[in-house]
Short mmCIF file of C-alpha atoms in Angstrom, two decimals:
data_model
loop_
_atom_site.label_atom_id
_atom_site.label_comp_id
_atom_site.label_asym_id
_atom_site.label_seq_id
_atom_site.Cartn_x
_atom_site.Cartn_y
_atom_site.Cartn_z
CA MET A 1 70.14 -112.44 -84.10
CA TYR A 2 66.57 -111.62 -83.12
CA ARG A 3 64.47 -113.91 -80.90
CA ILE A 4 61.55 -115.44 -82.79
CA GLU A 5 58.26 -114.06 -81.47
CA SER A 6 56.06 -117.10 -80.92
CA LYS A 7 52.42 -116.80 -81.98
CA VAL A 8 51.26 -120.00 -80.15
CA ASP A 9 49.02 -119.74 -77.22
CA THR A 10 50.19 -122.57 -74.98
CA LYS A 11 47.14 -122.13 -72.66
CA ALA A 12 44.54 -122.31 -75.39
CA ALA A 13 42.27 -125.47 -75.31
CA GLU A 14 43.18 -126.40 -78.85
CA PHE A 15 46.89 -126.42 -77.96
CA ILE A 16 46.37 -128.49 -74.86
CA GLN A 17 44.18 -130.94 -76.72
CA HIS A 18 46.88 -131.22 -79.47
CA GLN A 19 49.51 -131.71 -76.99
CA LYS A 20 47.48 -134.47 -75.30
CA GLU A 21 46.94 -136.39 -78.63
CA PHE A 22 50.60 -136.09 -79.56
CA LYS A 23 51.69 -137.54 -76.18
CA GLU A 24 49.59 -140.45 -77.00
CA ILE A 25 51.60 -140.90 -80.38
CA LEU A 26 54.74 -140.50 -78.30
CA LYS A 27 53.56 -143.12 -75.72
CA GLU A 28 52.95 -145.60 -78.57
CA PHE A 29 56.48 -144.80 -79.99
CA ARG A 30 58.13 -145.31 -76.61
CA GLU A 31 56.27 -148.69 -76.00
CA LYS A 32 57.35 -149.96 -79.48
CA GLN A 33 60.91 -148.81 -78.99
CA SER A 34 61.06 -150.52 -75.49
CA SER A 35 59.66 -153.65 -77.02
CA VAL A 36 62.58 -153.63 -79.45
CA ILE A 37 65.32 -152.66 -77.04
CA ASN A 38 63.98 -155.46 -74.62
CA GLY A 39 63.08 -157.77 -77.50
CA SER A 40 65.67 -160.59 -77.15
CA SER A 41 64.08 -163.70 -75.50
CA PRO A 42 64.81 -164.09 -71.79
CA ARG A 43 66.24 -167.53 -72.36
CA ALA A 44 68.79 -166.12 -74.88
CA VAL A 45 69.74 -163.29 -72.43
CA GLU A 46 70.23 -165.65 -69.48
CA LYS A 47 72.28 -168.01 -71.64
CA HIS A 48 74.45 -165.10 -72.81
CA LYS A 49 75.07 -163.83 -69.26
CA LYS A 50 75.73 -167.27 -67.86
CA ARG A 51 78.84 -167.28 -70.15
CA GLY A 52 80.11 -164.18 -68.38
CA LYS A 53 79.27 -161.92 -71.32
CA LEU A 54 77.91 -158.42 -71.24
CA LEU A 55 74.91 -157.47 -73.45
CA ALA A 56 75.54 -155.25 -76.58
CA ARG A 57 74.31 -152.08 -75.14
CA GLU A 58 76.16 -152.75 -71.83
CA ARG A 59 79.38 -153.07 -73.78
CA ILE A 60 78.85 -149.79 -75.52
CA ASN A 61 77.99 -148.01 -72.20
CA LEU A 62 81.32 -149.20 -70.81
CA LEU A 63 83.27 -148.20 -73.93
CA ILE A 64 82.27 -144.69 -74.24
CA ASP A 65 83.32 -141.79 -71.94
CA PRO A 66 81.46 -141.60 -68.68
CA ASN A 67 78.55 -139.17 -68.69
CA THR A 68 78.64 -138.70 -72.51
CA PRO A 69 75.68 -139.47 -74.73
CA PHE A 70 75.39 -142.25 -77.27
CA LEU A 71 73.35 -141.53 -80.38
CA GLU A 72 71.79 -144.84 -81.34
CA LEU A 73 71.01 -145.24 -84.95
CA SER A 74 68.03 -147.22 -86.50
CA THR A 75 67.00 -148.65 -83.19
CA MET A 76 63.83 -149.91 -84.80
CA ALA A 77 65.45 -151.60 -87.83
CA ALA A 78 63.49 -154.80 -88.99
CA TYR A 79 60.54 -153.79 -86.72
CA ASP A 80 57.45 -155.66 -87.57
CA ARG A 81 59.26 -158.06 -89.88
CA TYR A 82 60.34 -161.68 -89.32
CA ASP A 83 57.74 -161.91 -86.63
CA ASN A 84 59.75 -159.46 -84.69
CA GLN A 85 62.44 -162.05 -84.11
CA PHE A 86 65.18 -159.69 -85.06
CA PRO A 87 64.86 -156.63 -82.67
CA SER A 88 67.17 -153.85 -83.86
CA ALA A 89 67.99 -156.18 -86.72
CA GLY A 90 70.21 -157.98 -84.30
CA ILE A 91 72.83 -155.27 -84.32
CA ILE A 92 73.57 -151.95 -82.47
CA THR A 93 75.04 -148.93 -84.28
CA GLY A 94 75.61 -145.45 -83.20
CA ILE A 95 77.80 -142.66 -82.46
CA GLY A 96 79.61 -142.08 -79.05
CA VAL A 97 82.67 -140.49 -77.64
CA VAL A 98 85.70 -142.53 -76.77
CA GLN A 99 88.66 -140.73 -75.17
CA GLY A 100 87.25 -137.51 -76.46
CA LYS A 101 86.94 -138.79 -79.98
CA GLU A 102 83.57 -139.06 -81.79
CA THR A 103 83.42 -142.76 -82.68
CA LEU A 104 81.12 -144.97 -84.78
CA ILE A 105 80.33 -148.20 -82.85
CA ILE A 106 78.99 -151.38 -84.41
CA ALA A 107 78.07 -154.10 -81.94
CA ASN A 108 76.58 -157.62 -82.88
CA ASP A 109 73.74 -158.70 -80.44
CA ALA A 110 74.34 -162.40 -80.03
CA THR A 111 71.05 -162.71 -78.01
CA VAL A 112 69.24 -162.17 -81.44
CA LYS A 113 69.48 -165.38 -83.45
CA GLY A 114 73.18 -165.66 -82.43
CA GLY A 115 74.00 -162.25 -83.90
CA THR A 116 73.34 -163.61 -87.47
CA TYR A 117 72.66 -161.19 -90.33
CA VAL A 118 69.42 -160.66 -92.33
CA LYS A 119 68.87 -158.12 -94.94
CA GLU A 120 68.28 -155.26 -92.60
CA THR A 121 71.29 -156.14 -90.47
CA ILE A 122 73.37 -155.90 -93.53
CA LYS A 123 71.97 -152.52 -94.40
CA LYS A 124 72.44 -151.23 -90.95
CA HIS A 125 76.09 -152.34 -90.73
CA VAL A 126 76.88 -150.85 -94.22
CA ARG A 127 75.10 -147.62 -93.31
CA ALA A 128 77.12 -147.25 -90.12
CA GLN A 129 80.37 -147.71 -92.06
CA GLU A 130 79.24 -145.03 -94.62
CA ILE A 131 78.68 -142.63 -91.86
CA ALA A 132 82.24 -143.46 -90.39
CA MET A 133 83.69 -142.91 -93.89
CA GLU A 134 81.89 -139.72 -94.77
CA ASN A 135 82.78 -138.12 -91.43
CA HIS A 136 86.26 -139.71 -90.85
CA LEU A 137 85.09 -141.39 -87.64
CA PRO A 138 87.22 -144.16 -85.94
CA CYS A 139 85.21 -147.36 -86.04
CA VAL A 140 84.95 -150.08 -83.37
CA TYR A 141 83.54 -153.45 -84.15
CA MET A 142 82.19 -155.50 -81.14
CA VAL A 143 82.08 -158.78 -83.05
CA ASP A 144 79.70 -161.47 -81.58
CA SER A 145 78.09 -163.08 -84.57
CA GLY A 146 77.37 -166.37 -86.28
CA GLY A 147 77.49 -164.64 -89.67
CA VAL A 148 74.87 -164.95 -92.24
CA PHE A 149 71.39 -166.05 -91.32
CA LEU A 150 71.32 -169.16 -93.59
CA PRO A 151 67.59 -169.29 -94.32
CA GLU A 152 67.91 -165.73 -95.73
CA GLN A 153 71.21 -166.25 -97.48
CA SER A 154 69.87 -165.08 -100.98
CA ASN A 155 69.03 -161.69 -99.42
CA VAL A 156 72.36 -161.10 -97.73
CA PHE A 157 75.22 -162.52 -99.80
CA PRO A 158 75.74 -161.91 -103.33
CA ASP A 159 74.69 -158.29 -104.20
CA ARG A 160 76.82 -155.13 -104.23
CA PHE A 161 75.74 -153.82 -100.87
CA ASP A 162 75.47 -157.22 -99.19
CA PHE A 163 77.75 -158.98 -96.68
CA GLY A 164 80.97 -158.52 -98.85
CA ARG A 165 80.57 -154.79 -98.70
CA PHE A 166 81.68 -154.82 -95.07
CA PHE A 167 85.27 -155.87 -96.11
CA TYR A 168 85.34 -153.50 -99.06
CA ASN A 169 84.46 -150.64 -96.83
CA GLN A 170 86.99 -151.69 -94.26
CA ALA A 171 89.61 -151.54 -96.98
CA ARG A 172 88.67 -148.19 -98.14
CA MET A 173 88.54 -146.86 -94.63
CA SER A 174 91.95 -148.17 -93.92
CA ALA A 175 93.40 -146.47 -97.00
CA ALA A 176 91.77 -143.27 -96.00
CA GLY A 177 93.45 -143.39 -92.64
CA ILE A 178 90.38 -144.13 -90.63
CA PRO A 179 91.21 -146.20 -87.53
CA GLN A 180 89.35 -149.40 -87.05
CA ILE A 181 89.48 -151.57 -83.91
CA ALA A 182 87.87 -154.96 -83.54
CA ILE A 183 86.86 -156.52 -80.27
CA VAL A 184 86.08 -160.29 -80.76
CA MET A 185 83.74 -161.09 -77.88
CA GLY A 186 82.08 -164.13 -79.38
CA SER A 187 81.84 -166.14 -82.63
CA CYS A 188 83.48 -164.61 -85.66
CA THR A 189 83.16 -167.19 -88.48
CA ALA A 190 83.39 -167.58 -92.24
CA GLY A 191 83.49 -164.30 -94.05
CA GLY A 192 82.93 -162.54 -90.68
CA ALA A 193 86.59 -163.60 -89.89
CA TYR A 194 87.85 -160.64 -92.12
CA VAL A 195 86.29 -158.11 -89.70
CA PRO A 196 89.18 -158.52 -87.19
CA ALA A 197 91.67 -159.54 -89.88
CA MET A 198 91.07 -156.15 -91.70
CA SER A 199 91.08 -153.95 -88.58
CA ASP A 200 94.14 -151.93 -87.52
CA GLU A 201 94.15 -153.75 -84.10
CA THR A 202 92.32 -156.68 -82.80
CA ILE A 203 91.32 -157.68 -79.27
CA ILE A 204 89.98 -161.16 -78.50
CA VAL A 205 88.42 -162.43 -75.20
CA LYS A 206 89.59 -165.77 -73.79
CA ASP A 207 87.25 -168.57 -73.69
CA GLN A 208 84.67 -166.44 -75.70
CA GLY A 209 86.16 -165.05 -78.70
CA THR A 210 86.76 -167.44 -81.66
CA ILE A 211 88.01 -166.55 -85.34
CA PHE A 212 87.91 -169.04 -88.18
CA ILE A 213 87.20 -169.19 -91.85
CA GLY A 214 85.35 -172.52 -91.27
CA GLY A 215 84.12 -173.78 -87.97
CA PRO A 216 84.57 -177.22 -86.38
CA PRO A 217 81.60 -178.88 -88.18
CA LEU A 218 82.76 -177.58 -91.58
CA VAL A 219 86.46 -178.70 -90.97
CA LYS A 220 85.15 -182.24 -89.98
CA ALA A 221 82.98 -182.33 -93.07
CA ALA A 222 85.80 -181.06 -95.38
CA THR A 223 88.85 -182.83 -93.87
CA GLY A 224 87.73 -185.35 -91.42
CA GLU A 225 89.75 -183.54 -88.72
CA GLU A 226 88.05 -183.22 -85.34
CA VAL A 227 88.82 -180.02 -83.39
CA SER A 228 87.21 -177.88 -80.76
CA ALA A 229 86.41 -174.15 -81.58
CA GLU A 230 89.04 -173.04 -78.91
CA GLU A 231 91.75 -175.16 -80.48
CA LEU A 232 90.79 -174.01 -84.05
CA GLY A 233 90.49 -170.21 -83.44
CA GLY A 234 90.49 -169.35 -79.82
CA ALA A 235 92.26 -166.30 -78.03
CA ASP A 236 95.33 -168.29 -77.20
CA VAL A 237 95.79 -169.56 -80.75
CA HIS A 238 95.25 -166.10 -82.52
CA THR A 239 97.49 -164.15 -79.93
CA SER A 240 100.39 -166.52 -79.65
CA ILE A 241 100.43 -168.65 -82.82
CA SER A 242 98.56 -167.15 -85.84
CA GLY A 243 98.90 -163.43 -84.94
CA VAL A 244 95.46 -162.69 -86.35
CA ALA A 245 94.67 -160.93 -83.04
CA ASP A 246 96.97 -158.42 -81.16
CA HIS A 247 95.50 -158.33 -77.64
CA TYR A 248 94.37 -161.01 -75.22
CA ALA A 249 91.42 -160.02 -72.85
CA ASN A 250 90.34 -161.96 -69.79
CA ASP A 251 86.75 -160.80 -70.19
CA ASP A 252 84.57 -158.19 -71.83
CA ARG A 253 85.39 -155.40 -69.42
CA HIS A 254 89.09 -156.01 -69.78
CA ALA A 255 88.59 -156.01 -73.75
CA LEU A 256 86.81 -152.63 -73.53
CA GLN A 257 89.46 -151.13 -71.32
CA ILE A 258 92.08 -152.28 -73.73
CA CYS A 259 90.15 -150.63 -76.56
CA ARG A 260 89.92 -147.27 -74.74
CA ASN A 261 93.87 -147.55 -74.08
CA ILE A 262 94.19 -147.91 -77.98
CA PHE A 263 92.23 -144.89 -78.51
CA GLN A 264 94.74 -142.84 -76.50
CA THR A 265 97.28 -143.53 -79.14
CA LEU A 266 95.20 -142.48 -82.11
CA GLU A 267 96.49 -139.59 -84.11
CA LEU A 268 94.71 -136.28 -83.59
CA LYS A 269 93.86 -135.03 -87.14
CA PRO A 270 92.86 -131.49 -88.29
CA LYS A 271 89.15 -130.74 -87.90
CA GLN A 272 86.89 -128.30 -89.74
CA GLN A 273 86.79 -125.10 -87.80
CA LEU A 274 83.44 -123.47 -87.12
CA GLN A 275 82.76 -120.20 -85.25
CA LEU A 276 81.22 -121.50 -82.10
CA SER A 277 79.05 -119.47 -79.73
CA GLU A 278 78.08 -119.96 -76.05
CA ILE A 279 75.52 -122.74 -75.67
CA GLU A 280 72.08 -121.37 -74.72
CA GLU A 281 68.79 -123.25 -74.15
CA PRO A 282 65.83 -122.25 -76.29
CA PHE A 283 63.91 -119.39 -74.76
CA TYR A 284 60.68 -121.46 -75.47
CA ASP A 285 60.19 -124.72 -73.78
CA PRO A 286 60.91 -127.69 -76.31
CA GLU A 287 58.30 -129.65 -74.68
CA GLU A 288 55.80 -127.30 -76.40
CA LEU A 289 56.74 -129.08 -79.68
CA TYR A 290 54.18 -131.77 -78.53
CA GLY A 291 51.47 -129.15 -79.00
CA ILE A 292 52.79 -127.89 -82.39
CA ALA A 293 54.03 -130.89 -84.28
CA PRO A 294 51.47 -131.74 -87.07
CA ILE A 295 49.26 -134.67 -86.41
CA ASP A 296 46.73 -133.88 -89.22
CA LEU A 297 49.01 -133.06 -92.09
CA LYS A 298 46.38 -130.93 -93.75
CA GLN A 299 46.68 -128.41 -91.08
CA ALA A 300 49.37 -125.72 -91.61
CA VAL A 301 52.20 -125.36 -89.15
CA ASP A 302 54.42 -122.28 -89.03
CA ALA A 303 57.92 -123.70 -89.20
CA ARG A 304 59.24 -120.80 -87.19
CA GLU A 305 57.37 -122.26 -84.07
CA ILE A 306 59.37 -125.43 -84.59
CA ILE A 307 62.61 -123.55 -85.01
CA ALA A 308 61.91 -121.42 -81.97
CA ARG A 309 61.98 -124.64 -79.72
CA ILE A 310 65.18 -126.10 -81.19
CA VAL A 311 67.82 -123.33 -81.56
CA ASP A 312 69.83 -121.62 -79.04
CA GLY A 313 68.00 -118.84 -77.30
CA SER A 314 65.22 -119.19 -79.94
CA ARG A 315 67.29 -116.70 -81.92
CA PHE A 316 67.03 -116.83 -85.73
CA GLN A 317 68.49 -114.55 -88.43
CA GLU A 318 65.74 -115.07 -91.12
CA PHE A 319 66.99 -114.82 -94.80
CA LYS A 320 64.35 -113.37 -97.29
CA ALA A 321 61.73 -113.28 -94.65
CA ARG A 322 59.27 -111.46 -96.97
CA TYR A 323 60.03 -113.43 -100.06
CA ALA A 324 58.58 -116.80 -100.95
CA PRO A 325 57.06 -117.62 -97.53
CA THR A 326 56.44 -121.30 -98.20
CA VAL A 327 60.06 -122.08 -97.16
CA ILE A 328 61.77 -120.41 -94.18
CA THR A 329 65.57 -119.87 -94.42
CA GLY A 330 67.98 -118.38 -91.97
CA PHE A 331 70.84 -118.83 -89.63
CA ALA A 332 70.87 -119.90 -85.97
CA ASN A 333 73.02 -121.92 -83.51
CA ILE A 334 72.36 -125.16 -82.04
CA MET A 335 74.33 -126.08 -78.93
CA GLY A 336 76.79 -123.44 -79.90
CA TYR A 337 77.16 -124.69 -83.48
CA PRO A 338 76.39 -122.40 -86.28
CA VAL A 339 73.69 -123.87 -88.71
CA GLY A 340 71.70 -122.74 -91.77
CA ILE A 341 68.05 -123.87 -91.59
CA ILE A 342 65.85 -124.67 -94.42
CA ALA A 343 62.28 -125.38 -93.21
CA SER A 344 59.21 -126.30 -95.07
CA ASN A 345 56.31 -123.93 -94.74
CA GLY A 346 54.06 -125.05 -97.46
CA VAL A 347 54.16 -126.14 -101.15
CA LEU A 348 57.21 -125.40 -103.25
CA PHE A 349 56.77 -122.68 -105.96
CA SER A 350 59.32 -121.35 -108.44
CA GLU A 351 60.18 -118.51 -106.10
CA THR A 352 60.50 -120.95 -103.14
CA SER A 353 62.94 -123.05 -105.07
CA LEU A 354 65.07 -120.06 -106.08
CA LYS A 355 65.15 -118.85 -102.48
CA GLY A 356 66.09 -122.32 -101.33
CA ALA A 357 68.96 -122.59 -103.94
CA HIS A 358 70.24 -119.16 -103.08
CA PHE A 359 70.49 -120.01 -99.37
CA VAL A 360 72.18 -123.36 -100.00
CA GLU A 361 74.78 -121.43 -101.97
CA LEU A 362 75.31 -119.07 -98.99
CA CYS A 363 75.81 -121.89 -96.56
CA SER A 364 78.28 -123.64 -98.92
CA LYS A 365 80.22 -120.59 -99.49
CA ARG A 366 80.41 -119.87 -95.67
CA ASN A 367 80.98 -123.54 -94.64
CA ILE A 368 77.98 -123.63 -92.45
CA PRO A 369 76.13 -127.00 -92.00
CA ILE A 370 72.49 -127.08 -93.13
CA LEU A 371 69.45 -128.48 -91.26
CA PHE A 372 66.46 -129.37 -93.38
CA LEU A 373 63.13 -129.48 -91.53
CA GLN A 374 60.69 -131.32 -93.60
CA ASN A 375 57.02 -131.05 -93.72
CA ILE A 376 56.58 -131.00 -97.44
CA THR A 377 53.66 -131.79 -99.84
CA GLY A 378 55.75 -131.30 -102.92
CA PHE A 379 56.09 -128.91 -105.80
CA ILE A 380 53.04 -126.85 -107.06
CA VAL A 381 51.15 -128.34 -110.08
CA GLY A 382 49.02 -126.86 -112.72
CA LYS A 383 49.28 -125.29 -116.25
CA GLU A 384 50.14 -121.84 -114.98
CA TYR A 385 53.09 -123.07 -112.95
CA GLU A 386 54.39 -125.48 -115.71
CA ARG A 387 54.39 -122.59 -118.10
CA LYS A 388 56.35 -120.38 -115.60
CA GLY A 389 59.03 -123.13 -115.48
CA ILE A 390 58.42 -124.85 -112.01
CA ALA A 391 60.51 -127.86 -113.27
CA ARG A 392 63.43 -125.61 -114.24
CA ASP A 393 63.41 -123.74 -111.06
CA GLY A 394 62.85 -126.81 -108.95
CA ALA A 395 65.73 -128.36 -110.67
CA LYS A 396 67.92 -125.45 -109.38
CA PHE A 397 67.03 -126.23 -105.78
CA VAL A 398 67.82 -129.92 -106.29
CA HIS A 399 71.07 -129.07 -108.02
CA ALA A 400 72.18 -126.89 -105.10
CA VAL A 401 71.19 -129.42 -102.45
CA ALA A 402 72.89 -132.39 -104.29
CA ASN A 403 76.22 -130.57 -104.71
CA ALA A 404 76.55 -128.60 -101.42
CA ASN A 405 79.44 -130.36 -99.70
CA VAL A 406 78.74 -128.80 -96.18
CA PRO A 407 77.17 -131.37 -93.89
CA LYS A 408 73.31 -131.75 -94.40
CA ILE A 409 71.12 -133.12 -91.63
CA THR A 410 67.50 -133.75 -92.30
CA VAL A 411 64.47 -134.06 -89.74
CA VAL A 412 61.12 -135.03 -91.03
CA PHE A 413 58.72 -133.37 -88.57
CA GLY A 414 55.57 -133.78 -90.58
CA GLY A 415 55.07 -135.10 -94.11
CA SER A 416 57.59 -135.93 -96.78
CA PHE A 417 56.06 -136.33 -100.14
CA GLY A 418 57.02 -136.43 -103.64
CA ALA A 419 60.00 -134.45 -105.26
CA GLY A 420 59.79 -132.17 -102.17
CA ASN A 421 61.55 -135.02 -100.42
CA TYR A 422 64.44 -134.58 -102.87
CA ALA A 423 64.79 -130.75 -102.82
CA MET A 424 64.67 -130.92 -99.00
CA ALA A 425 67.49 -133.44 -98.77
CA GLY A 426 65.83 -136.65 -98.47
CA ARG A 427 67.67 -139.99 -98.25
CA ALA A 428 68.75 -139.95 -101.85
CA TYR A 429 70.67 -136.68 -101.35
CA ASP A 430 72.99 -138.21 -98.74
CA PRO A 431 72.38 -136.19 -95.71
CA ARG A 432 74.79 -137.10 -93.03
CA LEU A 433 71.95 -138.07 -90.88
CA LEU A 434 68.16 -138.28 -91.37
CA PHE A 435 65.74 -138.57 -88.60
CA MET A 436 61.84 -138.74 -88.38
CA TRP A 437 59.52 -137.77 -85.69
CA PRO A 438 56.93 -140.48 -84.64
CA ASN A 439 54.10 -138.60 -86.34
CA ALA A 440 55.94 -138.22 -89.64
CA LYS A 441 54.77 -139.75 -92.96
CA ILE A 442 56.66 -140.42 -96.02
CA SER A 443 55.52 -141.60 -99.53
CA VAL A 444 55.53 -140.58 -103.10
CA MET A 445 52.35 -138.50 -102.43
CA GLY A 446 49.64 -138.25 -99.88
CA GLY A 447 47.12 -141.06 -99.67
CA GLU A 448 44.09 -138.94 -100.79
CA GLN A 449 46.07 -137.60 -103.85
CA ALA A 450 47.18 -141.13 -104.69
CA ALA A 451 43.71 -142.40 -104.33
CA GLY A 452 42.45 -139.57 -106.71
CA VAL A 453 45.08 -140.25 -109.39
CA LEU A 454 44.56 -143.98 -109.41
CA ILE A 455 40.77 -143.87 -109.40
CA GLN A 456 40.99 -141.22 -112.35
CA VAL A 457 43.31 -143.64 -114.27
CA LYS A 458 41.00 -146.59 -113.72
CA GLN A 459 37.82 -144.62 -114.73
CA ASP A 460 39.75 -143.36 -117.93
CA GLN A 461 40.79 -147.07 -118.74
CA LEU A 462 37.19 -148.17 -118.40
CA ALA A 463 35.72 -145.22 -120.39
CA ALA A 464 38.00 -146.04 -123.19
CA ARG A 465 36.21 -149.49 -123.38
CA GLY A 466 32.84 -147.90 -122.96
CA LYS A 467 32.37 -148.85 -119.30
CA THR A 468 32.06 -147.18 -116.00
CA MET A 469 32.92 -147.76 -112.17
CA ALA A 470 30.14 -148.48 -109.91
CA LYS A 471 30.12 -146.00 -106.88
CA GLU A 472 30.77 -148.83 -104.46
CA ASP A 473 33.79 -149.98 -106.45
CA ILE A 474 35.19 -146.43 -106.45
CA GLU A 475 34.85 -146.24 -102.61
CA LYS A 476 36.35 -149.68 -102.13
CA LEU A 477 39.42 -148.78 -104.42
CA ARG A 478 39.70 -145.42 -102.53
CA LYS A 479 39.60 -147.17 -99.05
CA ASP A 480 42.13 -149.89 -100.12
CA ILE A 481 44.53 -147.20 -101.33
CA LEU A 482 44.13 -145.07 -98.29
CA GLU A 483 44.83 -147.98 -96.02
CA LYS A 484 47.90 -148.90 -98.09
CA TYR A 485 49.36 -145.35 -98.02
CA GLU A 486 48.74 -144.88 -94.41
CA TYR A 487 50.54 -148.24 -93.48
CA GLU A 488 53.46 -147.87 -95.99
CA GLY A 489 53.82 -144.06 -95.27
CA SER A 490 54.30 -144.45 -91.42
CA ALA A 491 57.47 -143.54 -89.59
CA TYR A 492 57.66 -147.27 -88.41
CA TYR A 493 57.50 -148.65 -91.91
CA SER A 494 60.21 -146.30 -92.89
CA THR A 495 62.49 -146.88 -90.08
CA SER A 496 62.02 -150.66 -90.27
CA ARG A 497 63.48 -150.60 -93.75
CA LEU A 498 66.32 -148.06 -92.90
CA TRP A 499 64.98 -145.21 -95.05
CA ASP A 500 66.12 -143.07 -92.27
CA ASP A 501 68.44 -143.20 -89.36
CA GLY A 502 65.82 -143.58 -86.72
CA ILE A 503 62.75 -142.05 -85.07
CA ILE A 504 63.46 -139.56 -82.46
CA ASP A 505 61.41 -137.83 -79.72
CA PRO A 506 60.97 -134.08 -80.95
CA MET A 507 62.65 -132.87 -77.68
CA ASP A 508 65.70 -134.85 -78.73
CA THR A 509 66.09 -133.13 -82.03
CA ARG A 510 68.31 -130.47 -80.68
CA LYS A 511 70.81 -132.96 -79.21
CA ALA A 512 70.77 -135.33 -82.29
CA VAL A 513 71.53 -132.34 -84.70
CA ALA A 514 74.28 -131.16 -82.45
CA MET A 515 75.96 -134.56 -82.33
CA GLY A 516 75.56 -134.79 -86.09
CA ILE A 517 77.36 -131.44 -86.53
CA ALA A 518 80.02 -132.49 -84.09
CA MET A 519 80.89 -135.69 -85.87
CA SER A 520 80.94 -133.99 -89.23
CA LEU A 521 83.78 -131.76 -88.21
CA ASN A 522 86.23 -134.63 -87.99
CA LYS A 523 86.64 -134.33 -91.81
CA PRO A 524 87.39 -130.83 -93.23
CA PHE A 525 84.52 -129.84 -95.61
CA ASP A 526 85.21 -130.31 -99.35
CA GLU A 527 84.86 -127.41 -101.68
CA THR A 528 81.35 -127.19 -103.21
CA LYS A 529 81.25 -127.23 -107.05
CA TYR A 530 78.07 -126.70 -109.08
CA GLY A 531 77.21 -127.86 -112.60
CA ILE A 532 74.79 -126.17 -115.03
CA PHE A 533 71.79 -124.29 -113.57
CA ARG A 534 69.21 -124.06 -116.43
CA MET A 535 68.29 -120.29 -116.61
#
């Protein structure tokens, strides 16, 4: 593979200024992320620790292998919602390595409203299980939850992907031979009692863990019986009488060690084999991404400059380099893993779509994971392009992406607008992971385009009634639409609602993608089959 020849002058005043502006965006991101990670009330944390319990992230750090990374997902879920009383939606999810095995970890944070579930908590828990199922990852549940947050019960209980989906997923995972270990480190009540009851093995911590369908208040109300939580469903009861739990732990640390011991007994299953290469750092400094990442989305960015600071040795075997240049396609390695890259380099034309579809077919046939780098305004519009069949050719690209069964990982490094989001493996196309940079924007179209469309529609409606819009009314409508799209299109709005799997520092892109590919190898890739491509 040839090394990309960067055209960026990193000593130019324009680059230095851009880098400075992006670092301000990054500073804001880090401050917001820190406010979430440390968002629990000091009183709740103190109370938690006085009980001899570790915090959720402390538990995870002790569970995973020493000196290995933990890829936390959707850290800022529920950000700027519920008056920020549910930092990280009250649950920590992510991918770590336990006894050498990539593992999906779901840990309730009892310092956030007692570990109870709101809409975003549900969505985050279910999303984590989906990742475990798709990649055949063992799953560890660190249970410390009061169940449903009752004031929000209508948003978390009855629908298809609400609370009951946890247990449906657990049953399906068990049938697929995916190991599930539950560590009951606190409350586990009502429907939540099925988490340990449906796991392969369950550990419960003495004087802390409790499992019951109905807690002491409900038992008293229903039967008149007075019973303590420990008598009703404590560690002693469930390890010596009911058999609901299998292992008795003295404290959190002991429980985590038991879990690690269990992992030593898990079956080693066949993995997807890839032709690995020696790991090589990028030739160009990844920190230079701060001077390249788009801030003003109207300014074009050569996607090769992004690729050059992500891939091993900055080496890239470009495919169809001279054809349809508004999408960059080619092969590279990221931390030794082979990867096909499809990177936005402008608007999508018919030729661009055909090039993209062709490349997806190559990756599918060769069993090479695909990395989509999004900075996409959408498909070209206009009479000329419609007559040439842009919808037909765009459909080929969408067809190929939807049916490709190699792992797809998506990173939005700029804008993600309209149907371009679909063709470039947006959330609806089930990428294994989808991340956004803090500068990224996502919406059905750009704010200015939306304002232009909506103003035109309004003017046409008024014209049909013989009326016109005053200039000041047009400007007010334009301002309102731009503000709405700016707010709703931000990476923070997206990640709060779990439209992605988290916001990442551009310099962490390489590591996040490598971990995504590593986890995907736990399940051999399915054969790719395509339907009808309209010619």
